[in-house]
Amino acid sequence: MLRTFIYDTLIADGAMPSSVEIAAHFSVSKPDALRALREMKVGKTVLPNPETGEIWMAGPFAAAATPYVLRAAGRRWFANCAWDMLGVATLVATPVDIETQCTDCGDPITMHFEPQDQSLGTELLVHFLLPARQWYDDIGFT
């Protein structure tokens, strides 16, 4: 139920729910909401911030602003990386405009994604610094 609430809120509002919002929704205290986030057993999908306990990321969504921005119908989402940017575009199931930048030269990159055809209408190359098997060794770096 908690994971469903997190993703439903995130997709509908374009913002990660806070522990206060989670507490209010489930009629529990904020410390109980933070504990529930810490104790979620969903692999590496929802990760709390190690310092605050608030949601740090709910893969593929980032809780804080990143260079990977997606917009649709007045909502804005941030992705953790280029790979997650494509995951967000798919999960929100609506046409999105994507804004990012080339990590090599800094040039802006914009794309439009249509979920019906799963096409970005462009040819781009994504470079990953680490092999996928090492991504979760230090997810903050990855």
JSON list of C-alpha atoms in Angstrom, two decimals:
[
{"chain": "A", "resi": 1, "resn": "MET", "atom": "CA", "xyz": [0.00, 0.00, 0.00]},
{"chain": "A", "resi": 2, "resn": "LEU", "atom": "CA", "xyz": [2.80, 2.45, 0.84]},
{"chain": "A", "resi": 3, "resn": "ARG", "atom": "CA", "xyz": [4.66, 1.89, -2.40]},
{"chain": "A", "resi": 4, "resn": "THR", "atom": "CA", "xyz": [1.44, 2.30, -4.39]},
{"chain": "A", "resi": 5, "resn": "PHE", "atom": "CA", "xyz": [0.69, 5.57, -2.56]},
{"chain": "A", "resi": 6, "resn": "ILE", "atom": "CA", "xyz": [4.20, 6.86, -3.25]},
{"chain": "A", "resi": 7, "resn": "TYR", "atom": "CA", "xyz": [4.04, 6.18, -6.99]},
{"chain": "A", "resi": 8, "resn": "ASP", "atom": "CA", "xyz": [0.41, 7.27, -7.41]},
{"chain": "A", "resi": 9, "resn": "THR", "atom": "CA", "xyz": [1.17, 10.57, -5.67]},
{"chain": "A", "resi": 10, "resn": "LEU", "atom": "CA", "xyz": [4.40, 11.08, -7.55]},
{"chain": "A", "resi": 11, "resn": "ILE", "atom": "CA", "xyz": [2.86, 10.50, -10.97]},
{"chain": "A", "resi": 12, "resn": "ALA", "atom": "CA", "xyz": [-0.29, 12.53, -10.25]},
{"chain": "A", "resi": 13, "resn": "ASP", "atom": "CA", "xyz": [1.38, 15.50, -8.53]},
{"chain": "A", "resi": 14, "resn": "GLY", "atom": "CA", "xyz": [4.87, 15.54, -10.01]},
{"chain": "A", "resi": 15, "resn": "ALA", "atom": "CA", "xyz": [6.38, 15.56, -6.51]},
{"chain": "A", "resi": 16, "resn": "MET", "atom": "CA", "xyz": [7.63, 12.93, -4.11]},
{"chain": "A", "resi": 17, "resn": "PRO", "atom": "CA", "xyz": [5.37, 12.63, -1.06]},
{"chain": "A", "resi": 18, "resn": "SER", "atom": "CA", "xyz": [6.99, 13.72, 2.21]},
{"chain": "A", "resi": 19, "resn": "SER", "atom": "CA", "xyz": [6.87, 11.73, 5.42]},
{"chain": "A", "resi": 20, "resn": "VAL", "atom": "CA", "xyz": [4.29, 14.25, 6.69]},
{"chain": "A", "resi": 21, "resn": "GLU", "atom": "CA", "xyz": [2.05, 13.54, 3.69]},
{"chain": "A", "resi": 22, "resn": "ILE", "atom": "CA", "xyz": [2.55, 9.80, 4.11]},
{"chain": "A", "resi": 23, "resn": "ALA", "atom": "CA", "xyz": [1.72, 10.05, 7.82]},
{"chain": "A", "resi": 24, "resn": "ALA", "atom": "CA", "xyz": [-1.46, 12.03, 7.09]},
{"chain": "A", "resi": 25, "resn": "HIS", "atom": "CA", "xyz": [-2.59, 9.62, 4.38]},
{"chain": "A", "resi": 26, "resn": "PHE", "atom": "CA", "xyz": [-2.15, 6.54, 6.58]},
{"chain": "A", "resi": 27, "resn": "SER", "atom": "CA", "xyz": [-3.19, 8.25, 9.85]},
{"chain": "A", "resi": 28, "resn": "VAL", "atom": "CA", "xyz": [0.13, 7.57, 11.56]},
{"chain": "A", "resi": 29, "resn": "SER", "atom": "CA", "xyz": [2.79, 9.76, 13.15]},
{"chain": "A", "resi": 30, "resn": "LYS", "atom": "CA", "xyz": [5.69, 11.19, 11.16]},
{"chain": "A", "resi": 31, "resn": "PRO", "atom": "CA", "xyz": [8.19, 8.93, 13.01]},
{"chain": "A", "resi": 32, "resn": "ASP", "atom": "CA", "xyz": [6.03, 5.92, 12.08]},
{"chain": "A", "resi": 33, "resn": "ALA", "atom": "CA", "xyz": [5.99, 7.05, 8.43]},
{"chain": "A", "resi": 34, "resn": "LEU", "atom": "CA", "xyz": [9.79, 7.41, 8.43]},
{"chain": "A", "resi": 35, "resn": "ARG", "atom": "CA", "xyz": [10.15, 3.97, 10.01]},
{"chain": "A", "resi": 36, "resn": "ALA", "atom": "CA", "xyz": [7.84, 2.49, 7.36]},
{"chain": "A", "resi": 37, "resn": "LEU", "atom": "CA", "xyz": [10.02, 4.02, 4.63]},
{"chain": "A", "resi": 38, "resn": "ARG", "atom": "CA", "xyz": [13.18, 2.58, 6.23]},
{"chain": "A", "resi": 39, "resn": "GLU", "atom": "CA", "xyz": [11.62, -0.85, 6.55]},
{"chain": "A", "resi": 40, "resn": "MET", "atom": "CA", "xyz": [10.15, -1.13, 3.07]},
{"chain": "A", "resi": 41, "resn": "LYS", "atom": "CA", "xyz": [11.18, -4.44, 1.56]},
{"chain": "A", "resi": 42, "resn": "VAL", "atom": "CA", "xyz": [10.98, -3.64, -2.14]},
{"chain": "A", "resi": 43, "resn": "GLY", "atom": "CA", "xyz": [14.58, -4.22, -3.12]},
{"chain": "A", "resi": 44, "resn": "LYS", "atom": "CA", "xyz": [16.21, -1.05, -4.33]},
{"chain": "A", "resi": 45, "resn": "THR", "atom": "CA", "xyz": [13.05, 0.59, -5.63]},
{"chain": "A", "resi": 46, "resn": "VAL", "atom": "CA", "xyz": [12.28, 3.12, -2.86]},
{"chain": "A", "resi": 47, "resn": "LEU", "atom": "CA", "xyz": [15.35, 4.40, -1.05]},
{"chain": "A", "resi": 48, "resn": "PRO", "atom": "CA", "xyz": [15.26, 6.77, 1.93]},
{"chain": "A", "resi": 49, "resn": "ASN", "atom": "CA", "xyz": [17.83, 9.52, 2.29]},
{"chain": "A", "resi": 50, "resn": "PRO", "atom": "CA", "xyz": [20.44, 8.17, 4.74]},
{"chain": "A", "resi": 51, "resn": "GLU", "atom": "CA", "xyz": [20.49, 11.51, 6.62]},
{"chain": "A", "resi": 52, "resn": "THR", "atom": "CA", "xyz": [16.84, 12.63, 6.70]},
{"chain": "A", "resi": 53, "resn": "GLY", "atom": "CA", "xyz": [14.88, 9.42, 6.19]},
{"chain": "A", "resi": 54, "resn": "GLU", "atom": "CA", "xyz": [12.73, 11.15, 3.56]},
{"chain": "A", "resi": 55, "resn": "ILE", "atom": "CA", "xyz": [12.42, 9.47, 0.16]},
{"chain": "A", "resi": 56, "resn": "TRP", "atom": "CA", "xyz": [15.65, 9.98, -1.75]},
{"chain": "A", "resi": 57, "resn": "MET", "atom": "CA", "xyz": [14.52, 8.14, -4.85]},
{"chain": "A", "resi": 58, "resn": "ALA", "atom": "CA", "xyz": [11.65, 5.96, -5.94]},
{"chain": "A", "resi": 59, "resn": "GLY", "atom": "CA", "xyz": [13.23, 4.39, -8.96]},
{"chain": "A", "resi": 60, "resn": "PRO", "atom": "CA", "xyz": [13.29, 5.68, -11.63]},
{"chain": "A", "resi": 61, "resn": "PHE", "atom": "CA", "xyz": [12.17, 9.00, -10.08]},
{"chain": "A", "resi": 62, "resn": "ALA", "atom": "CA", "xyz": [14.51, 11.30, -8.14]},
{"chain": "A", "resi": 63, "resn": "ALA", "atom": "CA", "xyz": [13.19, 13.29, -5.18]},
{"chain": "A", "resi": 64, "resn": "ALA", "atom": "CA", "xyz": [15.54, 16.22, -5.79]},
{"chain": "A", "resi": 65, "resn": "ALA", "atom": "CA", "xyz": [16.23, 18.27, -8.89]},
{"chain": "A", "resi": 66, "resn": "THR", "atom": "CA", "xyz": [18.57, 16.58, -11.37]},
{"chain": "A", "resi": 67, "resn": "PRO", "atom": "CA", "xyz": [19.72, 17.38, -14.92]},
{"chain": "A", "resi": 68, "resn": "TYR", "atom": "CA", "xyz": [17.11, 14.89, -16.21]},
{"chain": "A", "resi": 69, "resn": "VAL", "atom": "CA", "xyz": [13.79, 16.76, -16.33]},
{"chain": "A", "resi": 70, "resn": "LEU", "atom": "CA", "xyz": [10.49, 15.52, -17.75]},
{"chain": "A", "resi": 71, "resn": "ARG", "atom": "CA", "xyz": [7.37, 17.67, -18.14]},
{"chain": "A", "resi": 72, "resn": "ALA", "atom": "CA", "xyz": [3.76, 16.96, -19.04]},
{"chain": "A", "resi": 73, "resn": "ALA", "atom": "CA", "xyz": [0.43, 18.67, -18.37]},
{"chain": "A", "resi": 74, "resn": "GLY", "atom": "CA", "xyz": [1.78, 21.05, -15.74]},
{"chain": "A", "resi": 75, "resn": "ARG", "atom": "CA", "xyz": [3.72, 18.36, -13.91]},
{"chain": "A", "resi": 76, "resn": "ARG", "atom": "CA", "xyz": [7.49, 17.97, -13.62]},
{"chain": "A", "resi": 77, "resn": "TRP", "atom": "CA", "xyz": [9.49, 14.91, -12.68]},
{"chain": "A", "resi": 78, "resn": "PHE", "atom": "CA", "xyz": [13.20, 14.37, -12.20]},
{"chain": "A", "resi": 79, "resn": "ALA", "atom": "CA", "xyz": [15.03, 11.17, -13.08]},
{"chain": "A", "resi": 80, "resn": "ASN", "atom": "CA", "xyz": [18.21, 9.86, -11.47]},
{"chain": "A", "resi": 81, "resn": "CYS", "atom": "CA", "xyz": [20.09, 9.32, -14.74]},
{"chain": "A", "resi": 82, "resn": "ALA", "atom": "CA", "xyz": [19.59, 9.01, -18.51]},
{"chain": "A", "resi": 83, "resn": "TRP", "atom": "CA", "xyz": [18.46, 5.40, -18.19]},
{"chain": "A", "resi": 84, "resn": "ASP", "atom": "CA", "xyz": [15.91, 6.31, -15.50]},
{"chain": "A", "resi": 85, "resn": "MET", "atom": "CA", "xyz": [14.76, 9.25, -17.63]},
{"chain": "A", "resi": 86, "resn": "LEU", "atom": "CA", "xyz": [13.43, 6.74, -20.15]},
{"chain": "A", "resi": 87, "resn": "GLY", "atom": "CA", "xyz": [11.80, 4.75, -17.34]},
{"chain": "A", "resi": 88, "resn": "VAL", "atom": "CA", "xyz": [9.99, 7.84, -16.04]},
{"chain": "A", "resi": 89, "resn": "ALA", "atom": "CA", "xyz": [8.78, 8.64, -19.55]},
{"chain": "A", "resi": 90, "resn": "THR", "atom": "CA", "xyz": [7.31, 5.16, -19.81]},
{"chain": "A", "resi": 91, "resn": "LEU", "atom": "CA", "xyz": [5.78, 5.04, -16.32]},
{"chain": "A", "resi": 92, "resn": "VAL", "atom": "CA", "xyz": [3.87, 8.32, -16.51]},
{"chain": "A", "resi": 93, "resn": "ALA", "atom": "CA", "xyz": [2.10, 6.97, -19.61]},
{"chain": "A", "resi": 94, "resn": "THR", "atom": "CA", "xyz": [1.52, 10.36, -21.19]},
{"chain": "A", "resi": 95, "resn": "PRO", "atom": "CA", "xyz": [3.41, 12.36, -23.83]},
{"chain": "A", "resi": 96, "resn": "VAL", "atom": "CA", "xyz": [6.36, 14.08, -22.14]},
{"chain": "A", "resi": 97, "resn": "ASP", "atom": "CA", "xyz": [8.95, 16.66, -23.04]},
{"chain": "A", "resi": 98, "resn": "ILE", "atom": "CA", "xyz": [12.41, 15.75, -21.83]},
{"chain": "A", "resi": 99, "resn": "GLU", "atom": "CA", "xyz": [15.19, 18.22, -21.09]},
{"chain": "A", "resi": 100, "resn": "THR", "atom": "CA", "xyz": [18.73, 17.27, -20.22]},
{"chain": "A", "resi": 101, "resn": "GLN", "atom": "CA", "xyz": [22.25, 18.07, -21.30]},
{"chain": "A", "resi": 102, "resn": "CYS", "atom": "CA", "xyz": [25.17, 16.27, -22.83]},
{"chain": "A", "resi": 103, "resn": "THR", "atom": "CA", "xyz": [27.42, 15.18, -19.98]},
{"chain": "A", "resi": 104, "resn": "ASP", "atom": "CA", "xyz": [30.44, 15.49, -22.27]},
{"chain": "A", "resi": 105, "resn": "CYS", "atom": "CA", "xyz": [30.02, 18.99, -23.75]},
{"chain": "A", "resi": 106, "resn": "GLY", "atom": "CA", "xyz": [27.10, 20.46, -21.79]},
{"chain": "A", "resi": 107, "resn": "ASP", "atom": "CA", "xyz": [24.95, 21.14, -24.86]},
{"chain": "A", "resi": 108, "resn": "PRO", "atom": "CA", "xyz": [21.21, 21.08, -24.10]},
{"chain": "A", "resi": 109, "resn": "ILE", "atom": "CA", "xyz": [19.22, 18.09, -25.30]},
{"chain": "A", "resi": 110, "resn": "THR", "atom": "CA", "xyz": [15.45, 18.14, -25.70]},
{"chain": "A", "resi": 111, "resn": "MET", "atom": "CA", "xyz": [13.23, 15.28, -26.76]},
{"chain": "A", "resi": 112, "resn": "HIS", "atom": "CA", "xyz": [9.55, 14.46, -26.95]},
{"chain": "A", "resi": 113, "resn": "PHE", "atom": "CA", "xyz": [8.37, 11.00, -25.92]},
{"chain": "A", "resi": 114, "resn": "GLU", "atom": "CA", "xyz": [5.09, 9.45, -27.07]},
{"chain": "A", "resi": 115, "resn": "PRO", "atom": "CA", "xyz": [4.19, 6.39, -24.98]},
{"chain": "A", "resi": 116, "resn": "GLN", "atom": "CA", "xyz": [2.10, 4.87, -27.79]},
{"chain": "A", "resi": 117, "resn": "ASP", "atom": "CA", "xyz": [5.11, 4.37, -30.04]},
{"chain": "A", "resi": 118, "resn": "GLN", "atom": "CA", "xyz": [7.88, 4.40, -27.40]},
{"chain": "A", "resi": 119, "resn": "SER", "atom": "CA", "xyz": [9.86, 6.69, -29.66]},
{"chain": "A", "resi": 120, "resn": "LEU", "atom": "CA", "xyz": [12.04, 9.68, -28.86]},
{"chain": "A", "resi": 121, "resn": "GLY", "atom": "CA", "xyz": [12.17, 10.69, -32.51]},
{"chain": "A", "resi": 122, "resn": "THR", "atom": "CA", "xyz": [15.92, 11.14, -32.33]},
{"chain": "A", "resi": 123, "resn": "GLU", "atom": "CA", "xyz": [19.13, 9.18, -32.34]},
{"chain": "A", "resi": 124, "resn": "LEU", "atom": "CA", "xyz": [21.18, 9.65, -29.20]},
{"chain": "A", "resi": 125, "resn": "LEU", "atom": "CA", "xyz": [23.87, 7.70, -27.43]},
{"chain": "A", "resi": 126, "resn": "VAL", "atom": "CA", "xyz": [23.87, 7.13, -23.68]},
{"chain": "A", "resi": 127, "resn": "HIS", "atom": "CA", "xyz": [27.19, 6.40, -21.99]},
{"chain": "A", "resi": 128, "resn": "PHE", "atom": "CA", "xyz": [27.24, 4.69, -18.59]},
{"chain": "A", "resi": 129, "resn": "LEU", "atom": "CA", "xyz": [30.32, 5.15, -16.41]},
{"chain": "A", "resi": 130, "resn": "LEU", "atom": "CA", "xyz": [29.81, 1.79, -14.73]},
{"chain": "A", "resi": 131, "resn": "PRO", "atom": "CA", "xyz": [28.55, -1.59, -15.87]},
{"chain": "A", "resi": 132, "resn": "ALA", "atom": "CA", "xyz": [24.95, -2.24, -14.76]},
{"chain": "A", "resi": 133, "resn": "ARG", "atom": "CA", "xyz": [26.07, -4.89, -12.25]},
{"chain": "A", "resi": 134, "resn": "GLN", "atom": "CA", "xyz": [27.88, -2.14, -10.28]},
{"chain": "A", "resi": 135, "resn": "TRP", "atom": "CA", "xyz": [25.12, 0.51, -10.29]},
{"chain": "A", "resi": 136, "resn": "TYR", "atom": "CA", "xyz": [23.88, -0.29, -6.78]},
{"chain": "A", "resi": 137, "resn": "ASP", "atom": "CA", "xyz": [27.34, -0.56, -5.20]},
{"chain": "A", "resi": 138, "resn": "ASP", "atom": "CA", "xyz": [27.08, 3.23, -4.71]},
{"chain": "A", "resi": 139, "resn": "ILE", "atom": "CA", "xyz": [23.73, 4.36, -6.08]},
{"chain": "A", "resi": 140, "resn": "GLY", "atom": "CA", "xyz": [24.39, 7.98, -5.15]},
{"chain": "A", "resi": 141, "resn": "PHE", "atom": "CA", "xyz": [27.44, 8.05, -7.43]},
{"chain": "A", "resi": 142, "resn": "THR", "atom": "CA", "xyz": [25.82, 6.04, -10.20]}
]
